[in-house]
JSON list of C-alpha atoms in Angstrom, two decimals:
[
{"chain": "C", "resi": 1, "resn": "UNK", "atom": "CA", "xyz": [77.70, 77.94, -11.44]},
{"chain": "C", "resi": 2, "resn": "UNK", "atom": "CA", "xyz": [74.41, 77.50, -12.74]},
{"chain": "C", "resi": 3, "resn": "UNK", "atom": "CA", "xyz": [74.02, 73.68, -11.93]},
{"chain": "C", "resi": 4, "resn": "UNK", "atom": "CA", "xyz": [71.91, 74.88, -8.96]},
{"chain": "C", "resi": 5, "resn": "UNK", "atom": "CA", "xyz": [69.36, 75.96, -11.74]},
{"chain": "C", "resi": 6, "resn": "UNK", "atom": "CA", "xyz": [69.68, 72.89, -13.71]},
{"chain": "C", "resi": 7, "resn": "UNK", "atom": "CA", "xyz": [68.88, 70.60, -10.59]},
{"chain": "C", "resi": 8, "resn": "UNK", "atom": "CA", "xyz": [65.83, 72.69, -9.95]},
{"chain": "C", "resi": 9, "resn": "UNK", "atom": "CA", "xyz": [64.73, 72.56, -13.56]},
{"chain": "C", "resi": 10, "resn": "UNK", "atom": "CA", "xyz": [64.93, 68.93, -13.77]},
{"chain": "C", "resi": 11, "resn": "UNK", "atom": "CA", "xyz": [63.52, 67.94, -10.24]},
{"chain": "C", "resi": 12, "resn": "UNK", "atom": "CA", "xyz": [60.03, 69.37, -11.15]},
{"chain": "C", "resi": 13, "resn": "UNK", "atom": "CA", "xyz": [60.07, 66.98, -14.31]},
{"chain": "C", "resi": 14, "resn": "UNK", "atom": "CA", "xyz": [59.10, 63.40, -12.50]},
{"chain": "C", "resi": 15, "resn": "UNK", "atom": "CA", "xyz": [56.67, 65.56, -10.18]},
{"chain": "C", "resi": 16, "resn": "UNK", "atom": "CA", "xyz": [55.07, 66.66, -13.03]},
{"chain": "C", "resi": 17, "resn": "UNK", "atom": "CA", "xyz": [55.04, 63.14, -14.76]},
{"chain": "C", "resi": 18, "resn": "UNK", "atom": "CA", "xyz": [53.35, 61.74, -11.97]},
{"chain": "C", "resi": 19, "resn": "UNK", "atom": "CA", "xyz": [50.83, 64.44, -11.43]},
{"chain": "C", "resi": 20, "resn": "UNK", "atom": "CA", "xyz": [49.83, 63.56, -15.38]},
{"chain": "C", "resi": 21, "resn": "UNK", "atom": "CA", "xyz": [49.92, 59.77, -14.92]},
{"chain": "C", "resi": 22, "resn": "UNK", "atom": "CA", "xyz": [47.62, 60.04, -11.79]},
{"chain": "C", "resi": 23, "resn": "UNK", "atom": "CA", "xyz": [45.04, 62.52, -13.19]},
{"chain": "C", "resi": 24, "resn": "UNK", "atom": "CA", "xyz": [44.72, 60.41, -16.25]},
{"chain": "C", "resi": 25, "resn": "UNK", "atom": "CA", "xyz": [43.92, 57.30, -14.05]},
{"chain": "C", "resi": 26, "resn": "UNK", "atom": "CA", "xyz": [41.16, 59.23, -11.82]},
{"chain": "C", "resi": 27, "resn": "UNK", "atom": "CA", "xyz": [37.62, 59.49, -12.93]},
{"chain": "C", "resi": 28, "resn": "UNK", "atom": "CA", "xyz": [35.90, 62.94, -13.49]},
{"chain": "C", "resi": 29, "resn": "UNK", "atom": "CA", "xyz": [34.87, 62.97, -9.68]},
{"chain": "C", "resi": 30, "resn": "UNK", "atom": "CA", "xyz": [38.43, 62.63, -8.53]},
{"chain": "C", "resi": 31, "resn": "UNK", "atom": "CA", "xyz": [38.09, 58.97, -7.47]},
{"chain": "C", "resi": 32, "resn": "UNK", "atom": "CA", "xyz": [39.86, 56.15, -9.01]},
{"chain": "C", "resi": 33, "resn": "UNK", "atom": "CA", "xyz": [37.32, 53.90, -11.02]},
{"chain": "C", "resi": 34, "resn": "UNK", "atom": "CA", "xyz": [37.13, 50.10, -9.33]},
{"chain": "C", "resi": 35, "resn": "UNK", "atom": "CA", "xyz": [36.56, 47.12, -11.57]},
{"chain": "C", "resi": 36, "resn": "UNK", "atom": "CA", "xyz": [34.42, 45.39, -8.84]},
{"chain": "C", "resi": 37, "resn": "UNK", "atom": "CA", "xyz": [32.26, 48.25, -8.54]},
{"chain": "C", "resi": 38, "resn": "UNK", "atom": "CA", "xyz": [31.10, 48.32, -11.93]},
{"chain": "C", "resi": 39, "resn": "UNK", "atom": "CA", "xyz": [30.46, 44.94, -12.33]},
{"chain": "C", "resi": 40, "resn": "UNK", "atom": "CA", "xyz": [30.64, 41.78, -9.93]},
{"chain": "C", "resi": 41, "resn": "UNK", "atom": "CA", "xyz": [33.53, 39.18, -10.13]},
{"chain": "C", "resi": 42, "resn": "UNK", "atom": "CA", "xyz": [32.92, 36.06, -12.20]},
{"chain": "C", "resi": 43, "resn": "UNK", "atom": "CA", "xyz": [33.89, 34.38, -8.65]},
{"chain": "C", "resi": 44, "resn": "UNK", "atom": "CA", "xyz": [31.01, 36.29, -6.59]},
{"chain": "C", "resi": 45, "resn": "UNK", "atom": "CA", "xyz": [28.39, 35.51, -9.64]},
{"chain": "C", "resi": 46, "resn": "UNK", "atom": "CA", "xyz": [29.37, 31.66, -9.08]},
{"chain": "C", "resi": 47, "resn": "UNK", "atom": "CA", "xyz": [29.40, 31.98, -5.43]},
{"chain": "C", "resi": 48, "resn": "UNK", "atom": "CA", "xyz": [25.79, 33.62, -5.51]},
{"chain": "C", "resi": 49, "resn": "UNK", "atom": "CA", "xyz": [24.72, 30.93, -7.83]},
{"chain": "C", "resi": 50, "resn": "UNK", "atom": "CA", "xyz": [25.92, 27.95, -5.75]},
{"chain": "C", "resi": 51, "resn": "UNK", "atom": "CA", "xyz": [24.43, 29.51, -2.84]},
{"chain": "C", "resi": 52, "resn": "UNK", "atom": "CA", "xyz": [20.91, 29.79, -4.35]},
{"chain": "C", "resi": 53, "resn": "UNK", "atom": "CA", "xyz": [21.42, 26.36, -5.39]},
{"chain": "C", "resi": 54, "resn": "UNK", "atom": "CA", "xyz": [22.42, 25.16, -1.95]},
{"chain": "C", "resi": 55, "resn": "UNK", "atom": "CA", "xyz": [19.32, 27.26, -0.10]},
{"chain": "C", "resi": 56, "resn": "UNK", "atom": "CA", "xyz": [17.00, 25.73, -2.70]},
{"chain": "C", "resi": 57, "resn": "UNK", "atom": "CA", "xyz": [18.40, 22.15, -1.93]},
{"chain": "C", "resi": 58, "resn": "UNK", "atom": "CA", "xyz": [17.54, 22.74, 1.83]},
{"chain": "C", "resi": 59, "resn": "UNK", "atom": "CA", "xyz": [13.73, 24.50, 1.05]},
{"chain": "C", "resi": 60, "resn": "UNK", "atom": "CA", "xyz": [14.95, 27.62, 2.33]},
{"chain": "C", "resi": 61, "resn": "UNK", "atom": "CA", "xyz": [14.04, 29.94, -0.68]},
{"chain": "C", "resi": 62, "resn": "UNK", "atom": "CA", "xyz": [10.50, 27.93, -0.72]},
{"chain": "C", "resi": 63, "resn": "UNK", "atom": "CA", "xyz": [9.83, 27.40, 2.87]},
{"chain": "C", "resi": 64, "resn": "UNK", "atom": "CA", "xyz": [9.54, 23.48, 2.51]},
{"chain": "C", "resi": 65, "resn": "UNK", "atom": "CA", "xyz": [10.27, 22.25, 5.58]},
{"chain": "C", "resi": 66, "resn": "UNK", "atom": "CA", "xyz": [9.32, 19.87, 8.08]},
{"chain": "C", "resi": 67, "resn": "UNK", "atom": "CA", "xyz": [9.30, 20.97, 11.72]},
{"chain": "C", "resi": 68, "resn": "UNK", "atom": "CA", "xyz": [9.92, 24.50, 13.04]},
{"chain": "C", "resi": 69, "resn": "UNK", "atom": "CA", "xyz": [12.65, 26.45, 11.40]},
{"chain": "C", "resi": 70, "resn": "UNK", "atom": "CA", "xyz": [15.81, 26.77, 14.45]},
{"chain": "C", "resi": 71, "resn": "UNK", "atom": "CA", "xyz": [18.67, 28.13, 12.40]},
{"chain": "C", "resi": 72, "resn": "UNK", "atom": "CA", "xyz": [20.56, 28.18, 9.21]},
{"chain": "C", "resi": 73, "resn": "UNK", "atom": "CA", "xyz": [23.72, 28.95, 7.47]},
{"chain": "C", "resi": 74, "resn": "UNK", "atom": "CA", "xyz": [25.62, 29.07, 4.16]},
{"chain": "C", "resi": 75, "resn": "UNK", "atom": "CA", "xyz": [29.64, 29.44, 3.99]},
{"chain": "C", "resi": 76, "resn": "UNK", "atom": "CA", "xyz": [32.35, 28.67, 1.07]},
{"chain": "C", "resi": 77, "resn": "UNK", "atom": "CA", "xyz": [33.06, 25.07, 1.53]},
{"chain": "C", "resi": 78, "resn": "UNK", "atom": "CA", "xyz": [37.00, 26.07, 1.52]},
{"chain": "C", "resi": 79, "resn": "UNK", "atom": "CA", "xyz": [36.34, 28.15, 4.69]},
{"chain": "C", "resi": 80, "resn": "UNK", "atom": "CA", "xyz": [33.67, 25.57, 6.32]},
{"chain": "C", "resi": 81, "resn": "UNK", "atom": "CA", "xyz": [30.88, 25.67, 8.75]},
{"chain": "C", "resi": 82, "resn": "UNK", "atom": "CA", "xyz": [32.03, 25.69, 12.32]},
{"chain": "C", "resi": 83, "resn": "UNK", "atom": "CA", "xyz": [28.67, 26.20, 14.62]},
{"chain": "C", "resi": 84, "resn": "UNK", "atom": "CA", "xyz": [27.75, 25.52, 18.18]},
{"chain": "C", "resi": 85, "resn": "UNK", "atom": "CA", "xyz": [23.97, 25.47, 18.09]},
{"chain": "C", "resi": 86, "resn": "UNK", "atom": "CA", "xyz": [22.39, 25.83, 21.12]},
{"chain": "C", "resi": 87, "resn": "UNK", "atom": "CA", "xyz": [19.21, 23.30, 21.37]},
{"chain": "C", "resi": 88, "resn": "UNK", "atom": "CA", "xyz": [16.83, 22.87, 24.44]},
{"chain": "C", "resi": 89, "resn": "UNK", "atom": "CA", "xyz": [15.30, 19.72, 25.29]},
{"chain": "C", "resi": 90, "resn": "UNK", "atom": "CA", "xyz": [13.63, 17.73, 22.02]},
{"chain": "C", "resi": 91, "resn": "UNK", "atom": "CA", "xyz": [14.42, 16.27, 18.61]},
{"chain": "C", "resi": 92, "resn": "UNK", "atom": "CA", "xyz": [15.84, 17.92, 15.83]},
{"chain": "C", "resi": 93, "resn": "UNK", "atom": "CA", "xyz": [16.60, 17.67, 12.33]},
{"chain": "C", "resi": 94, "resn": "UNK", "atom": "CA", "xyz": [20.07, 18.60, 10.54]},
{"chain": "C", "resi": 95, "resn": "UNK", "atom": "CA", "xyz": [20.09, 18.96, 7.05]},
{"chain": "C", "resi": 96, "resn": "UNK", "atom": "CA", "xyz": [23.09, 19.90, 4.93]},
{"chain": "C", "resi": 97, "resn": "UNK", "atom": "CA", "xyz": [24.13, 20.18, 1.22]},
{"chain": "C", "resi": 98, "resn": "UNK", "atom": "CA", "xyz": [27.25, 21.01, -0.52]},
{"chain": "C", "resi": 99, "resn": "UNK", "atom": "CA", "xyz": [26.96, 22.62, -4.15]},
{"chain": "C", "resi": 100, "resn": "UNK", "atom": "CA", "xyz": [29.87, 23.04, -5.96]},
{"chain": "C", "resi": 101, "resn": "UNK", "atom": "CA", "xyz": [32.74, 20.34, -6.83]},
{"chain": "C", "resi": 102, "resn": "UNK", "atom": "CA", "xyz": [34.71, 17.86, -4.72]},
{"chain": "C", "resi": 103, "resn": "UNK", "atom": "CA", "xyz": [33.52, 16.95, -1.31]},
{"chain": "C", "resi": 104, "resn": "UNK", "atom": "CA", "xyz": [33.76, 17.54, 2.58]},
{"chain": "C", "resi": 105, "resn": "UNK", "atom": "CA", "xyz": [33.43, 15.91, 5.86]},
{"chain": "C", "resi": 106, "resn": "UNK", "atom": "CA", "xyz": [30.86, 16.70, 8.46]},
{"chain": "C", "resi": 107, "resn": "UNK", "atom": "CA", "xyz": [31.79, 16.14, 11.73]},
{"chain": "C", "resi": 108, "resn": "UNK", "atom": "CA", "xyz": [28.96, 16.56, 14.36]},
{"chain": "C", "resi": 109, "resn": "UNK", "atom": "CA", "xyz": [30.86, 16.37, 18.04]},
{"chain": "C", "resi": 110, "resn": "UNK", "atom": "CA", "xyz": [28.37, 16.05, 20.99]},
{"chain": "C", "resi": 111, "resn": "UNK", "atom": "CA", "xyz": [28.87, 14.32, 24.34]},
{"chain": "C", "resi": 112, "resn": "UNK", "atom": "CA", "xyz": [30.03, 10.87, 23.67]},
{"chain": "C", "resi": 113, "resn": "UNK", "atom": "CA", "xyz": [31.46, 9.93, 19.98]},
{"chain": "C", "resi": 114, "resn": "UNK", "atom": "CA", "xyz": [31.67, 12.02, 17.15]},
{"chain": "C", "resi": 115, "resn": "UNK", "atom": "CA", "xyz": [29.92, 11.25, 13.71]},
{"chain": "C", "resi": 116, "resn": "UNK", "atom": "CA", "xyz": [31.79, 11.89, 10.68]},
{"chain": "C", "resi": 117, "resn": "UNK", "atom": "CA", "xyz": [30.39, 11.84, 7.37]},
{"chain": "C", "resi": 118, "resn": "UNK", "atom": "CA", "xyz": [31.28, 12.44, 3.61]},
{"chain": "C", "resi": 119, "resn": "UNK", "atom": "CA", "xyz": [29.58, 15.34, 2.09]},
{"chain": "C", "resi": 120, "resn": "UNK", "atom": "CA", "xyz": [29.78, 15.10, -1.50]},
{"chain": "C", "resi": 121, "resn": "UNK", "atom": "CA", "xyz": [29.44, 18.86, -2.89]},
{"chain": "C", "resi": 122, "resn": "UNK", "atom": "CA", "xyz": [26.84, 17.62, -5.65]},
{"chain": "C", "resi": 123, "resn": "UNK", "atom": "CA", "xyz": [23.91, 19.03, -3.91]},
{"chain": "C", "resi": 124, "resn": "UNK", "atom": "CA", "xyz": [22.90, 15.89, -2.18]},
{"chain": "C", "resi": 125, "resn": "UNK", "atom": "CA", "xyz": [20.78, 16.60, 0.92]},
{"chain": "C", "resi": 126, "resn": "UNK", "atom": "CA", "xyz": [22.17, 14.83, 3.88]},
{"chain": "C", "resi": 127, "resn": "UNK", "atom": "CA", "xyz": [20.39, 14.65, 7.26]},
{"chain": "C", "resi": 128, "resn": "UNK", "atom": "CA", "xyz": [20.89, 13.90, 10.77]},
{"chain": "C", "resi": 129, "resn": "UNK", "atom": "CA", "xyz": [18.92, 13.31, 13.73]},
{"chain": "C", "resi": 130, "resn": "UNK", "atom": "CA", "xyz": [19.57, 15.65, 16.80]},
{"chain": "C", "resi": 131, "resn": "UNK", "atom": "CA", "xyz": [18.71, 15.29, 20.44]},
{"chain": "C", "resi": 132, "resn": "UNK", "atom": "CA", "xyz": [18.53, 18.66, 21.97]},
{"chain": "C", "resi": 133, "resn": "UNK", "atom": "CA", "xyz": [19.79, 19.74, 25.56]},
{"chain": "C", "resi": 134, "resn": "UNK", "atom": "CA", "xyz": [23.17, 18.96, 24.98]},
{"chain": "C", "resi": 135, "resn": "UNK", "atom": "CA", "xyz": [26.17, 20.91, 23.64]},
{"chain": "C", "resi": 136, "resn": "UNK", "atom": "CA", "xyz": [26.71, 20.39, 19.86]},
{"chain": "C", "resi": 137, "resn": "UNK", "atom": "CA", "xyz": [29.68, 21.44, 17.56]},
{"chain": "C", "resi": 138, "resn": "UNK", "atom": "CA", "xyz": [29.09, 21.10, 14.10]},
{"chain": "C", "resi": 139, "resn": "UNK", "atom": "CA", "xyz": [32.06, 21.27, 11.63]},
{"chain": "C", "resi": 140, "resn": "UNK", "atom": "CA", "xyz": [31.89, 20.95, 7.89]},
{"chain": "C", "resi": 141, "resn": "UNK", "atom": "CA", "xyz": [35.56, 20.82, 5.93]},
{"chain": "C", "resi": 142, "resn": "UNK", "atom": "CA", "xyz": [36.22, 20.96, 2.60]},
{"chain": "C", "resi": 143, "resn": "UNK", "atom": "CA", "xyz": [38.53, 18.37, 1.09]},
{"chain": "C", "resi": 144, "resn": "UNK", "atom": "CA", "xyz": [41.82, 19.53, -0.79]},
{"chain": "C", "resi": 145, "resn": "UNK", "atom": "CA", "xyz": [40.15, 21.08, -3.65]},
{"chain": "C", "resi": 146, "resn": "UNK", "atom": "CA", "xyz": [36.79, 21.27, -2.96]},
{"chain": "C", "resi": 147, "resn": "UNK", "atom": "CA", "xyz": [34.83, 24.37, -4.23]},
{"chain": "C", "resi": 148, "resn": "UNK", "atom": "CA", "xyz": [31.32, 25.59, -3.79]},
{"chain": "C", "resi": 149, "resn": "UNK", "atom": "CA", "xyz": [29.00, 26.51, -0.58]},
{"chain": "C", "resi": 150, "resn": "UNK", "atom": "CA", "xyz": [28.03, 24.39, 1.94]},
{"chain": "C", "resi": 151, "resn": "UNK", "atom": "CA", "xyz": [24.85, 25.14, 3.94]},
{"chain": "C", "resi": 152, "resn": "UNK", "atom": "CA", "xyz": [22.87, 24.01, 6.73]},
{"chain": "C", "resi": 153, "resn": "UNK", "atom": "CA", "xyz": [19.30, 24.25, 8.17]},
{"chain": "C", "resi": 154, "resn": "UNK", "atom": "CA", "xyz": [18.70, 22.90, 11.72]},
{"chain": "C", "resi": 155, "resn": "UNK", "atom": "CA", "xyz": [14.60, 22.15, 12.45]},
{"chain": "C", "resi": 156, "resn": "UNK", "atom": "CA", "xyz": [12.55, 21.00, 15.55]},
{"chain": "C", "resi": 157, "resn": "UNK", "atom": "CA", "xyz": [10.70, 17.78, 14.44]}
]
């Protein structure tokens, strides 16, 4: 007879408990706090430092380079570099560097035979001469376990 009232009396208890837990987790403006919003993660900080090292090794931060700058970029070595620069006739220099740990493989594919080289992730600068007016594909692929940032720069010489 009074069972429906007991069920109704018990049913709001979980809702009240859920509301209490939720309201304690929310901040004063009603939004949940985000640890990543208050400070950068360790990985993001490390990537930023390695990016800076790679850019410095390529002369991107100091403006030190030979020739006319064409393009550049920085990627996580785990994701690799995959680009198809469109270079007009002329001579170019491709500079590559990897900052972090392990190594990567650089593959430059142009008409003819692809060029493959090992790129250690120790901030060593590597460069290749390219001849424009042809289709290129530049790939830098991290070896298993490689970490850090890979950067490239193309200058007209």
